[in-house]
mmCIF file of C-alpha atoms in Angstrom:
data_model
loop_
_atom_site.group_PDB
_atom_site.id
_atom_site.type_symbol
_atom_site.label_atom_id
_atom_site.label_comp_id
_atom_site.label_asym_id
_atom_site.label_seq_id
_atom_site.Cartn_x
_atom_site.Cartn_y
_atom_site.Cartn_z
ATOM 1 C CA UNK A 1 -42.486 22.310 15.909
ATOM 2 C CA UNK A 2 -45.795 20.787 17.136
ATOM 3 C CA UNK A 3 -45.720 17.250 17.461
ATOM 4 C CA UNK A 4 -47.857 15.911 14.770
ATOM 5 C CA UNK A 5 -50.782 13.546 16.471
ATOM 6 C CA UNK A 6 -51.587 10.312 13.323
ATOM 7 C CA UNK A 7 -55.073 8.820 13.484
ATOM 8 C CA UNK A 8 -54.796 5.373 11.603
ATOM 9 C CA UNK A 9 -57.904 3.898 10.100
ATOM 10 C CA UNK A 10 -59.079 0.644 8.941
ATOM 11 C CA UNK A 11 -62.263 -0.390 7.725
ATOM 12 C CA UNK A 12 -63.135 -3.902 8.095
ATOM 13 C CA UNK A 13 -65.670 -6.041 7.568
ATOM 14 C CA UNK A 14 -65.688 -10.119 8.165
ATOM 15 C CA UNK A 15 -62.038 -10.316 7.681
ATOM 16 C CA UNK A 16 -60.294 -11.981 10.932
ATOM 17 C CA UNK A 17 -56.864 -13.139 9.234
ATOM 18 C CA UNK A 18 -56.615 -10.053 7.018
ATOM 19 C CA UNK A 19 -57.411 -7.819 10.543
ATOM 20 C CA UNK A 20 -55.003 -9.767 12.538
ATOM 21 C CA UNK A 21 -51.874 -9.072 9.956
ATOM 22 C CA UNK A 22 -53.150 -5.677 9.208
ATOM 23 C CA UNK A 23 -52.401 -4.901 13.534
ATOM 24 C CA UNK A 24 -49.590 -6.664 13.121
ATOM 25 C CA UNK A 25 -48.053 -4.284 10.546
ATOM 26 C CA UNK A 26 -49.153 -1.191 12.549
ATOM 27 C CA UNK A 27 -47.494 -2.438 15.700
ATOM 28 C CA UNK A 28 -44.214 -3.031 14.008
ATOM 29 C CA UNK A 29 -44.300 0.674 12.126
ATOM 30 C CA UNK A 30 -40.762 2.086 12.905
ATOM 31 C CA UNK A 31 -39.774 5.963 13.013
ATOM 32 C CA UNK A 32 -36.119 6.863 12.289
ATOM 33 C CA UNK A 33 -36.958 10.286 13.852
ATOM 34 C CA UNK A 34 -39.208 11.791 16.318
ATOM 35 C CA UNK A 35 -42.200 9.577 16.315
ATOM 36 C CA UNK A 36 -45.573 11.578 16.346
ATOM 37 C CA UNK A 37 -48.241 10.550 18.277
ATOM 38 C CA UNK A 38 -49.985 7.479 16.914
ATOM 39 C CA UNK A 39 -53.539 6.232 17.373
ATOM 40 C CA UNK A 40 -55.152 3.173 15.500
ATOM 41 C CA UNK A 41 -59.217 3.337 14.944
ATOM 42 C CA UNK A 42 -60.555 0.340 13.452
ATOM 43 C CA UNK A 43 -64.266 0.484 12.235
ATOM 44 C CA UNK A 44 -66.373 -2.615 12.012
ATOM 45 C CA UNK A 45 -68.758 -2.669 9.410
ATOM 46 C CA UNK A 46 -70.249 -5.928 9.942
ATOM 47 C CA UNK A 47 -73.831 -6.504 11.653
ATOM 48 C CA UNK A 48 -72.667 -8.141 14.648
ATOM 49 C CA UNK A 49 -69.359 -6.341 15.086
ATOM 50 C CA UNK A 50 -67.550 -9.944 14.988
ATOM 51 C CA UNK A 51 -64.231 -7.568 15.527
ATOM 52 C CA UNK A 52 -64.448 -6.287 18.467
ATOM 53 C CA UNK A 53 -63.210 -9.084 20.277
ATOM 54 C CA UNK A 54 -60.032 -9.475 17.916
ATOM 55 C CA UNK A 55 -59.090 -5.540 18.674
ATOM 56 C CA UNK A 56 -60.083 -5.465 22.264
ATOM 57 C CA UNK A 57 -57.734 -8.740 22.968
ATOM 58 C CA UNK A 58 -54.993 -6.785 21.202
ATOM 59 C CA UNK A 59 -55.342 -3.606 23.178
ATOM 60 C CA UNK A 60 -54.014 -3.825 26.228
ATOM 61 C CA UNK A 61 -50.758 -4.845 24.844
ATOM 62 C CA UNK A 62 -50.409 -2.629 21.499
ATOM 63 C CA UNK A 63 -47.447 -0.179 21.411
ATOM 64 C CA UNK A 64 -50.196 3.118 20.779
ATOM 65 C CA UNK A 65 -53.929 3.184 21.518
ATOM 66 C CA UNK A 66 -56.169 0.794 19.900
ATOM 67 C CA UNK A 67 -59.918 1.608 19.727
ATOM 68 C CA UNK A 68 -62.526 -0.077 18.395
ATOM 69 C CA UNK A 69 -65.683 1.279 16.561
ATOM 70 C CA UNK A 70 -68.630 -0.202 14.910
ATOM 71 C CA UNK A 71 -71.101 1.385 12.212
ATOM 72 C CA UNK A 72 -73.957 -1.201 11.773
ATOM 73 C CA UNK A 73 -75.235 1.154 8.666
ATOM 74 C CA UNK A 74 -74.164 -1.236 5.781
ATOM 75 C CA UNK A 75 -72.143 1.045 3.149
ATOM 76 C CA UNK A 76 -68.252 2.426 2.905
ATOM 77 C CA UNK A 77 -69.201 6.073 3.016
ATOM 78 C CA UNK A 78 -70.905 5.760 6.421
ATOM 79 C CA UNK A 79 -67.537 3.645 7.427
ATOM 80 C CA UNK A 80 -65.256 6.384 6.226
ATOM 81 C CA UNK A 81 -67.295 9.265 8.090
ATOM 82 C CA UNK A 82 -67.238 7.079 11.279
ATOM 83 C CA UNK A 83 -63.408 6.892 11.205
ATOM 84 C CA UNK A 84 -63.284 10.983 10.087
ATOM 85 C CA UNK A 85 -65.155 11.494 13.192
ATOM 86 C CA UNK A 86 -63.001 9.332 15.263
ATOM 87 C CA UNK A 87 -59.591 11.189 14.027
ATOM 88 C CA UNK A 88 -61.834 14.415 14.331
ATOM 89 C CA UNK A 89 -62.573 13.190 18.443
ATOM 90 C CA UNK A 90 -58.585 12.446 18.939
ATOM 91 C CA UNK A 91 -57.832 16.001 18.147
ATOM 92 C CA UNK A 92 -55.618 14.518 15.111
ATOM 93 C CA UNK A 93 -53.444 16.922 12.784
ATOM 94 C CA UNK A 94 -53.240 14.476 10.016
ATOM 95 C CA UNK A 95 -55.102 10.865 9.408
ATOM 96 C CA UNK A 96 -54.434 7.564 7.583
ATOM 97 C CA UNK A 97 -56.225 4.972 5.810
ATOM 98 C CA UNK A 98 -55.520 1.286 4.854
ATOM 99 C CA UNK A 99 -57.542 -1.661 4.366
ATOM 100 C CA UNK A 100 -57.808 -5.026 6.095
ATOM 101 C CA UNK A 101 -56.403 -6.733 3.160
ATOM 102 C CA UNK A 102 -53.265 -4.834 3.690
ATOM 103 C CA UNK A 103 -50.432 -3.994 6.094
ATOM 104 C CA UNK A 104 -47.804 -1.849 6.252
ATOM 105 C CA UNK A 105 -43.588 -1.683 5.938
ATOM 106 C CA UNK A 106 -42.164 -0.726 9.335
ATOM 107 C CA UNK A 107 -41.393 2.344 7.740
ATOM 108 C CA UNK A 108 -44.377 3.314 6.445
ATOM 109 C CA UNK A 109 -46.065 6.370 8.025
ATOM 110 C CA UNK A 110 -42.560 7.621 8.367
ATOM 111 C CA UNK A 111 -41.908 7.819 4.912
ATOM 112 C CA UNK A 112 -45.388 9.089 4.292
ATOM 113 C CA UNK A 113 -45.009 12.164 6.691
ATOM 114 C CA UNK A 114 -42.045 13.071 5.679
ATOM 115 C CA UNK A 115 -43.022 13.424 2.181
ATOM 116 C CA UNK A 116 -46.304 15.725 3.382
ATOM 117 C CA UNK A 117 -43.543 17.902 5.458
ATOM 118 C CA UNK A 118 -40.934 18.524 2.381
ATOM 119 C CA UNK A 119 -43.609 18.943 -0.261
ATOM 120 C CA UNK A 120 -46.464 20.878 2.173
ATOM 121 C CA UNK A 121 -48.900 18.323 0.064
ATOM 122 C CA UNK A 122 -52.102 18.287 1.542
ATOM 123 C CA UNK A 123 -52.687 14.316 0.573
ATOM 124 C CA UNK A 124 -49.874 11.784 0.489
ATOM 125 C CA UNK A 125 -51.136 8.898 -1.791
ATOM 126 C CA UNK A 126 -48.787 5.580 -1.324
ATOM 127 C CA UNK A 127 -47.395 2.598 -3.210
ATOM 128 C CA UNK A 128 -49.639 -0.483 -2.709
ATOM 129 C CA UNK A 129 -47.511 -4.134 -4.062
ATOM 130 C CA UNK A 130 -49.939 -6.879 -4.362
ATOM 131 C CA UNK A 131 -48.578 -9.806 -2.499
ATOM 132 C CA UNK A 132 -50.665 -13.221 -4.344
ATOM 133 C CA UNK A 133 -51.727 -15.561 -1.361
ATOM 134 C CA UNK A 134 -52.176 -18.856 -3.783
ATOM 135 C CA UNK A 135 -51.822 -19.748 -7.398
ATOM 136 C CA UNK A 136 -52.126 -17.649 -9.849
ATOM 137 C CA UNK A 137 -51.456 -16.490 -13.311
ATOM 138 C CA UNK A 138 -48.048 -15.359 -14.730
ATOM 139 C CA UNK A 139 -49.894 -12.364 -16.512
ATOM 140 C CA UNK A 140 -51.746 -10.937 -13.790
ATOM 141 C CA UNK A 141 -48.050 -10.692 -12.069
ATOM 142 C CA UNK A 142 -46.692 -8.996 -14.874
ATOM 143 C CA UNK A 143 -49.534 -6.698 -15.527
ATOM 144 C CA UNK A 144 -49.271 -5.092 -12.052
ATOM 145 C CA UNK A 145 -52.843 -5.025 -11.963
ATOM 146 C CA UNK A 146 -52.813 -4.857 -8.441
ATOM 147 C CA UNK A 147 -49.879 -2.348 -7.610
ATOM 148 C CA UNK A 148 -49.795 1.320 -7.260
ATOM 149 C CA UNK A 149 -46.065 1.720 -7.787
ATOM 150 C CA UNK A 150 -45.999 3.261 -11.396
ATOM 151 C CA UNK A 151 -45.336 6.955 -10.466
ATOM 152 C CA UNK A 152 -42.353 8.580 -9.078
ATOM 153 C CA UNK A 153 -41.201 9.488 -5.400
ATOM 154 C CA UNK A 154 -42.614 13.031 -5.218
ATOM 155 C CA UNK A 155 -44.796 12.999 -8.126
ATOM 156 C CA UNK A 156 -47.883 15.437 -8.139
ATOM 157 C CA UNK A 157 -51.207 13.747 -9.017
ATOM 158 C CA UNK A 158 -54.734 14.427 -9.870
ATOM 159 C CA UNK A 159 -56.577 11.839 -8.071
ATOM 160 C CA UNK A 160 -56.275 9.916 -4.464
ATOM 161 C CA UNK A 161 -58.055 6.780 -2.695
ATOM 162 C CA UNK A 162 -58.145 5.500 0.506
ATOM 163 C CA UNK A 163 -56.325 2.032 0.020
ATOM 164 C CA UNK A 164 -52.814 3.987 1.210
ATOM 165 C CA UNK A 165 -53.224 7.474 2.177
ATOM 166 C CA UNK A 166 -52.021 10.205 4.749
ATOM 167 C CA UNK A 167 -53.636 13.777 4.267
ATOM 168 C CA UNK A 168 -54.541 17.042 6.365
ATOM 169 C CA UNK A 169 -57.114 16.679 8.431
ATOM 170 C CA UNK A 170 -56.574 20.352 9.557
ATOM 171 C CA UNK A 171 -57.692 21.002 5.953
ATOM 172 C CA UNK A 172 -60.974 18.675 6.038
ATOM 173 C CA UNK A 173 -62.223 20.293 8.845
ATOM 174 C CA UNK A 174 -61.565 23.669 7.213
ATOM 175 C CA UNK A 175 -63.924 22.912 4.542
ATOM 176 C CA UNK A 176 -66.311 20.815 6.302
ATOM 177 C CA UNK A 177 -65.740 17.763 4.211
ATOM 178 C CA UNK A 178 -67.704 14.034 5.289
ATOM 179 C CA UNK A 179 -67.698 11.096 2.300
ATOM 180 C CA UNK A 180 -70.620 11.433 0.174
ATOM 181 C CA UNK A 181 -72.924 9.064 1.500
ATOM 182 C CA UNK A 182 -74.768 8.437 -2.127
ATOM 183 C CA UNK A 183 -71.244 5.990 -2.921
ATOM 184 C CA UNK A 184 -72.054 4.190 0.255
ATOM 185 C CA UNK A 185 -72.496 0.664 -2.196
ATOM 186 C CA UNK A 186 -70.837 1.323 -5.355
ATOM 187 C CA UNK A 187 -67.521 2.781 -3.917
ATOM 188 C CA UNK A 188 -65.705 6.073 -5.495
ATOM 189 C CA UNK A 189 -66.228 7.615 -2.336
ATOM 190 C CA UNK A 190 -62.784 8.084 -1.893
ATOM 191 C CA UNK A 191 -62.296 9.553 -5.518
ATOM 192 C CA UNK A 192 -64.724 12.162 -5.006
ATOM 193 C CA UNK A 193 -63.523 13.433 -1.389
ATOM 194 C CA UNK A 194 -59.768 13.323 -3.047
ATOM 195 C CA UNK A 195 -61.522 15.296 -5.979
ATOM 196 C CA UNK A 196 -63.483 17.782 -3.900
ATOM 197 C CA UNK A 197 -59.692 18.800 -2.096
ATOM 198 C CA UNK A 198 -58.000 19.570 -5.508
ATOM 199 C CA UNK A 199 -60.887 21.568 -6.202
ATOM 200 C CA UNK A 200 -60.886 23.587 -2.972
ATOM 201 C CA UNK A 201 -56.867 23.676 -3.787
ATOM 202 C CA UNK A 202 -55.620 21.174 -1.648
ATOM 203 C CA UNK A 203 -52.174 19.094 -3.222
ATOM 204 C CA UNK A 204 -51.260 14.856 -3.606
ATOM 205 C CA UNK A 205 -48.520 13.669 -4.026
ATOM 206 C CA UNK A 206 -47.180 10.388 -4.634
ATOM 207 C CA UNK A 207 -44.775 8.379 -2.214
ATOM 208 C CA UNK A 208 -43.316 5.279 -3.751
ATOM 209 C CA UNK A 209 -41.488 4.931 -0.376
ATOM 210 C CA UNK A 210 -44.772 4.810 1.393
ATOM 211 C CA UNK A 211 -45.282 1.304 0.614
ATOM 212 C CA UNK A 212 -48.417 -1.519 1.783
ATOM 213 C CA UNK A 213 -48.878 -4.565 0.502
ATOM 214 C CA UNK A 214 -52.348 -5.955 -0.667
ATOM 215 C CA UNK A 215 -53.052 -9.275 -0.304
ATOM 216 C CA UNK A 216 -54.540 -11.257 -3.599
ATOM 217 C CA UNK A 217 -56.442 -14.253 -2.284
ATOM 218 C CA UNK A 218 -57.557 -16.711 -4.988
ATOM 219 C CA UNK A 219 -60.789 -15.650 -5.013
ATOM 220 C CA UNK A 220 -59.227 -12.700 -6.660
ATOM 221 C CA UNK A 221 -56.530 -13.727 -8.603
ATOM 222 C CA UNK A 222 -58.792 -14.323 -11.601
ATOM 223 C CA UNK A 223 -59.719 -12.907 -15.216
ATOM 224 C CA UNK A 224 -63.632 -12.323 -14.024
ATOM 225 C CA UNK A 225 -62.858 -10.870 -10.759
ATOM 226 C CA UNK A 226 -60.677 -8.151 -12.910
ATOM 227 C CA UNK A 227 -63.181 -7.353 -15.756
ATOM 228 C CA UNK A 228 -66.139 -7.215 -12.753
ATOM 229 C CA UNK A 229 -63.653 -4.960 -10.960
ATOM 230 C CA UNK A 230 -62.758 -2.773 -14.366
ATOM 231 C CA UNK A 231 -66.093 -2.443 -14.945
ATOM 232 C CA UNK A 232 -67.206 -1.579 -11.239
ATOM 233 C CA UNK A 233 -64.636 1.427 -10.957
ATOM 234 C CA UNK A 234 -65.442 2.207 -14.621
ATOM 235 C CA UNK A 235 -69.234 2.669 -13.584
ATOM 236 C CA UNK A 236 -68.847 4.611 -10.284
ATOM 237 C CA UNK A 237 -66.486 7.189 -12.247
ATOM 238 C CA UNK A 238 -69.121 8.111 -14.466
ATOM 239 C CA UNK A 239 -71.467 8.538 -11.750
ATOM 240 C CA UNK A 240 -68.460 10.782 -10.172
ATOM 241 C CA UNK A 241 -68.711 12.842 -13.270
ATOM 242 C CA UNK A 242 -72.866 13.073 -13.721
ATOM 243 C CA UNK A 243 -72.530 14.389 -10.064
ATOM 244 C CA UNK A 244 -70.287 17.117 -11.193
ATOM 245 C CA UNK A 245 -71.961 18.006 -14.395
ATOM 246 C CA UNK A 246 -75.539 16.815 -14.487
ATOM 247 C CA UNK A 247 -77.052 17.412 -17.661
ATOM 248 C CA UNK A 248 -78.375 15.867 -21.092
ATOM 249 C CA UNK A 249 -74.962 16.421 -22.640
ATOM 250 C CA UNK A 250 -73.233 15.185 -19.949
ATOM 251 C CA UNK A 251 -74.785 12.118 -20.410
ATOM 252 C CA UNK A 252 -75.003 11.365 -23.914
ATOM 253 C CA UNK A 253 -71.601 12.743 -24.440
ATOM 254 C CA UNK A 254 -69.431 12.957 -22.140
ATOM 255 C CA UNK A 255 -70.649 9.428 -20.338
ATOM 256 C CA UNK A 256 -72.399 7.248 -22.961
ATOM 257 C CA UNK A 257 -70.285 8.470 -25.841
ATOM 258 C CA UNK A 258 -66.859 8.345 -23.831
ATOM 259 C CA UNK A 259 -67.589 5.371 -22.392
ATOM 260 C CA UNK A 260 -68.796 3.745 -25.906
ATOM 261 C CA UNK A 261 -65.280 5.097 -27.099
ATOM 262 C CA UNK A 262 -63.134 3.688 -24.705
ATOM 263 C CA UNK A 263 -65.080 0.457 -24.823
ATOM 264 C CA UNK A 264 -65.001 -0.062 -28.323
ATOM 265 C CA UNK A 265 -60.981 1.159 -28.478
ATOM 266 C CA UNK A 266 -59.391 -1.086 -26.200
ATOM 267 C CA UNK A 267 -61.923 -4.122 -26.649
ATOM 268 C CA UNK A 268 -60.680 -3.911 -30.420
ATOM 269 C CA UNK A 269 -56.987 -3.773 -29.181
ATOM 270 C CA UNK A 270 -57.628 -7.189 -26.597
ATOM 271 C CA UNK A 271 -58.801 -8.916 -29.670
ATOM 272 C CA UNK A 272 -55.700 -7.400 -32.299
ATOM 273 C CA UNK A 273 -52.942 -8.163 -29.290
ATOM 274 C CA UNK A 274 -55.230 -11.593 -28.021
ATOM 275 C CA UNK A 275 -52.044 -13.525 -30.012
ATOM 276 C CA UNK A 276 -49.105 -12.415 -27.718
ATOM 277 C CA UNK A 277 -51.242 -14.688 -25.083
ATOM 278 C CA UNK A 278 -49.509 -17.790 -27.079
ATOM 279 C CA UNK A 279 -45.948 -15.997 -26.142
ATOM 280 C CA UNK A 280 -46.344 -15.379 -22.565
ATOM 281 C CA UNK A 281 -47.428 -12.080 -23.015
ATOM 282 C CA UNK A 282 -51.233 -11.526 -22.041
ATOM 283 C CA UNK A 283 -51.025 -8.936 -19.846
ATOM 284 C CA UNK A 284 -50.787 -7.146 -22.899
ATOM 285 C CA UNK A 285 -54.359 -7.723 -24.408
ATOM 286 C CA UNK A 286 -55.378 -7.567 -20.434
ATOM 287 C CA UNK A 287 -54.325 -4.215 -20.191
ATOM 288 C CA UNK A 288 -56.951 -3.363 -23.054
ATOM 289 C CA UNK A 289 -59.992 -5.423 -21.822
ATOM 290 C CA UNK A 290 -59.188 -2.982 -18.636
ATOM 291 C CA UNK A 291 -59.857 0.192 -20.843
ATOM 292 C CA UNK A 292 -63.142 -2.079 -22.312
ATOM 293 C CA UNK A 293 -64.306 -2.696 -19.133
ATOM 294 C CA UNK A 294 -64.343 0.467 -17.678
ATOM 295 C CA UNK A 295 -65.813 1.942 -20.893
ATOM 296 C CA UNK A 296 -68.468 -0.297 -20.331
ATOM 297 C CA UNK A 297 -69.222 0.658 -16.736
ATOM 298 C CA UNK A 298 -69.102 4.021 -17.638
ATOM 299 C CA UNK A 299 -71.656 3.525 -20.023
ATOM 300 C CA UNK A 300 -74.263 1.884 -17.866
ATOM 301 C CA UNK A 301 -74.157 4.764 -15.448
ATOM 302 C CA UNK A 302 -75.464 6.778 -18.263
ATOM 303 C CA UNK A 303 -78.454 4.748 -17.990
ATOM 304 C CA UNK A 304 -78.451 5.213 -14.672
ATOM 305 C CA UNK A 305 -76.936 2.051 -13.520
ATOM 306 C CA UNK A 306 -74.863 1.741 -9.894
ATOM 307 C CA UNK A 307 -73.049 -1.505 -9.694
ATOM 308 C CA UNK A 308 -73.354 -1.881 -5.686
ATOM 309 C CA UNK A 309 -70.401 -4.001 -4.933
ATOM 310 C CA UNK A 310 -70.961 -2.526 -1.655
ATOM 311 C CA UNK A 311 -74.182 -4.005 -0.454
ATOM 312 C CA UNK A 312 -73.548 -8.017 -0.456
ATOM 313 C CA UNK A 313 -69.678 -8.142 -0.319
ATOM 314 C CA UNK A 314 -67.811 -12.159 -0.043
ATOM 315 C CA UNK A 315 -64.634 -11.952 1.231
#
């Protein structure tokens, strides 16, 4: 069997600490059996490239390459391409991504490619545990508004995103496939490329083994930073679907009327479940102002609307 060559990628952008325990992770990553060939690209999306030094310090010393690679063209689209074309450069058979507000179990990739080699899956979408960094409220805990961990080891899916993923790049290059560069601000990049592979027939499964954890600063850990969030990936999914079926009824329909459903639905369940909040229990009525939030953004991108979390980011 061919040894399997693993490009790694990490966007980044103004995040020093997260970086620094994001390479930390990756140099720890442990293989039971025949380790494949690793390499680790991280792309700097900043405007000075303030990276660079932390990853060219840490070369020279990392257990597998380390390169470095900078895309001054402010968007996550362009960032994404840059890495694809990176993996593309290092004659890769399959690639990674994770975020710098992440890093890895030792066993990681491991469990990851060994899930794409029993189940031939084309994408390998992992378990991401949110790990809170400060205080924090009991309910967002309990909600698991941060985790992926809710499907089971093996379990197909319709979707993918690029917060924990291995997939073929033998396959991307088949098909000619880049990140659509018109979700360089708003994000959903990543939904549409994972899209655009079920449709050409590619497979994802889900590896619960494959586990990162996120890190929830406190910046984070609140109400408003959820609903803007809800509302944000509510909003760039009805863009997703306007880009796959443009049309009046599309968009009075399918978007506005959906979206005026879903908003209406679960912002009338927050308010009927807002009591269990008194027991301990307001992840429940959470959970709803989730739906309502995302029905809202999908609304507004029926009036054309991008929210362009993208283009002025704090971290």
């Amino acid at each position: 069997m061919t040894r399997e060559r693993i490009v790694v990628a990490a966007a980044t952008f103004n995040r020093p600490a997260g970086l620094a325990k994001l390479l930390d992770g990756l140099a720890a990553l442990r293989f039971e059996g025949e380790r494949p060939d690793v390499e680790i690209v991280i792309v700097d999306n900043s405007a000075d490239a303030n990276a660079q030094a932390l990853v060219e310090a840490r070369a020279p010393s990392f257990p597998v390459p380390l390169h470095f690679r900078h895309e001054p063209a402010r968007g996550i689209a362009q960032v994404r391409n840059r890495a694809l074309d990176a993996a593309i450069e290092r004659n890769a058979t399959r690639m990674a991504f994770i975020d710098d507000d992440e890093w890895p179990a030792p066993e990681w990739l491991e469990r990851m490619l060994d899930l794409a080699r029993s189940t031939g899956a084309t994408v390998v979408v992992g378990a991401v545990q949110g790990e809170f960094e400060g205080p924090h409220a009991d309910w967002m805990r309990r909600g698991g508004f941060f985790d992926i961990v809710r499907y089971e080891e093996g379990a197909e899916l319709d979707f993918g995103n690029t917060s924990n993923v291995l997939f073929d790049l033998g396959f991307v290059r088949r098909h000619a496939m880049r990140f659509d560069l018109r979700f360089s601000l708003t994000g959903g990049e990543d939904t549409l490329f994972f899209d655009e592979i079920l449709a050409r027939g590619g497979t994802i499964r889900f590896c619960r083994s494959g586990v990162v954890f996120e890190s929830i600063v406190p910046s984070r850990s609140t109400a408003g930073w959820l609903l803007k969030r809800w509302r944000r990936t509510g909003n760039t999914d009805g863009r997703i679907v306007l880009h796959k079926r443009p049309g009046l009824r599309s968009r009075v329909v399918e978007v506005f009327g959906g979206g005026a459903v879903r908003f209406g639905v679960g912002a009338g369940l927050a308010l009927a479940t807002s009591p269990l909040a008194l027991v301990g229990r307001a992840h429940v009525p959470a959970e709803h102002l989730r739906v309502a939030s995302r029905g809202l953004g999908f609304m507004m991108s029926a009036f054309g609307r991008a929210i362009e979390e993208y283009r002025v980011m704090t971290r």
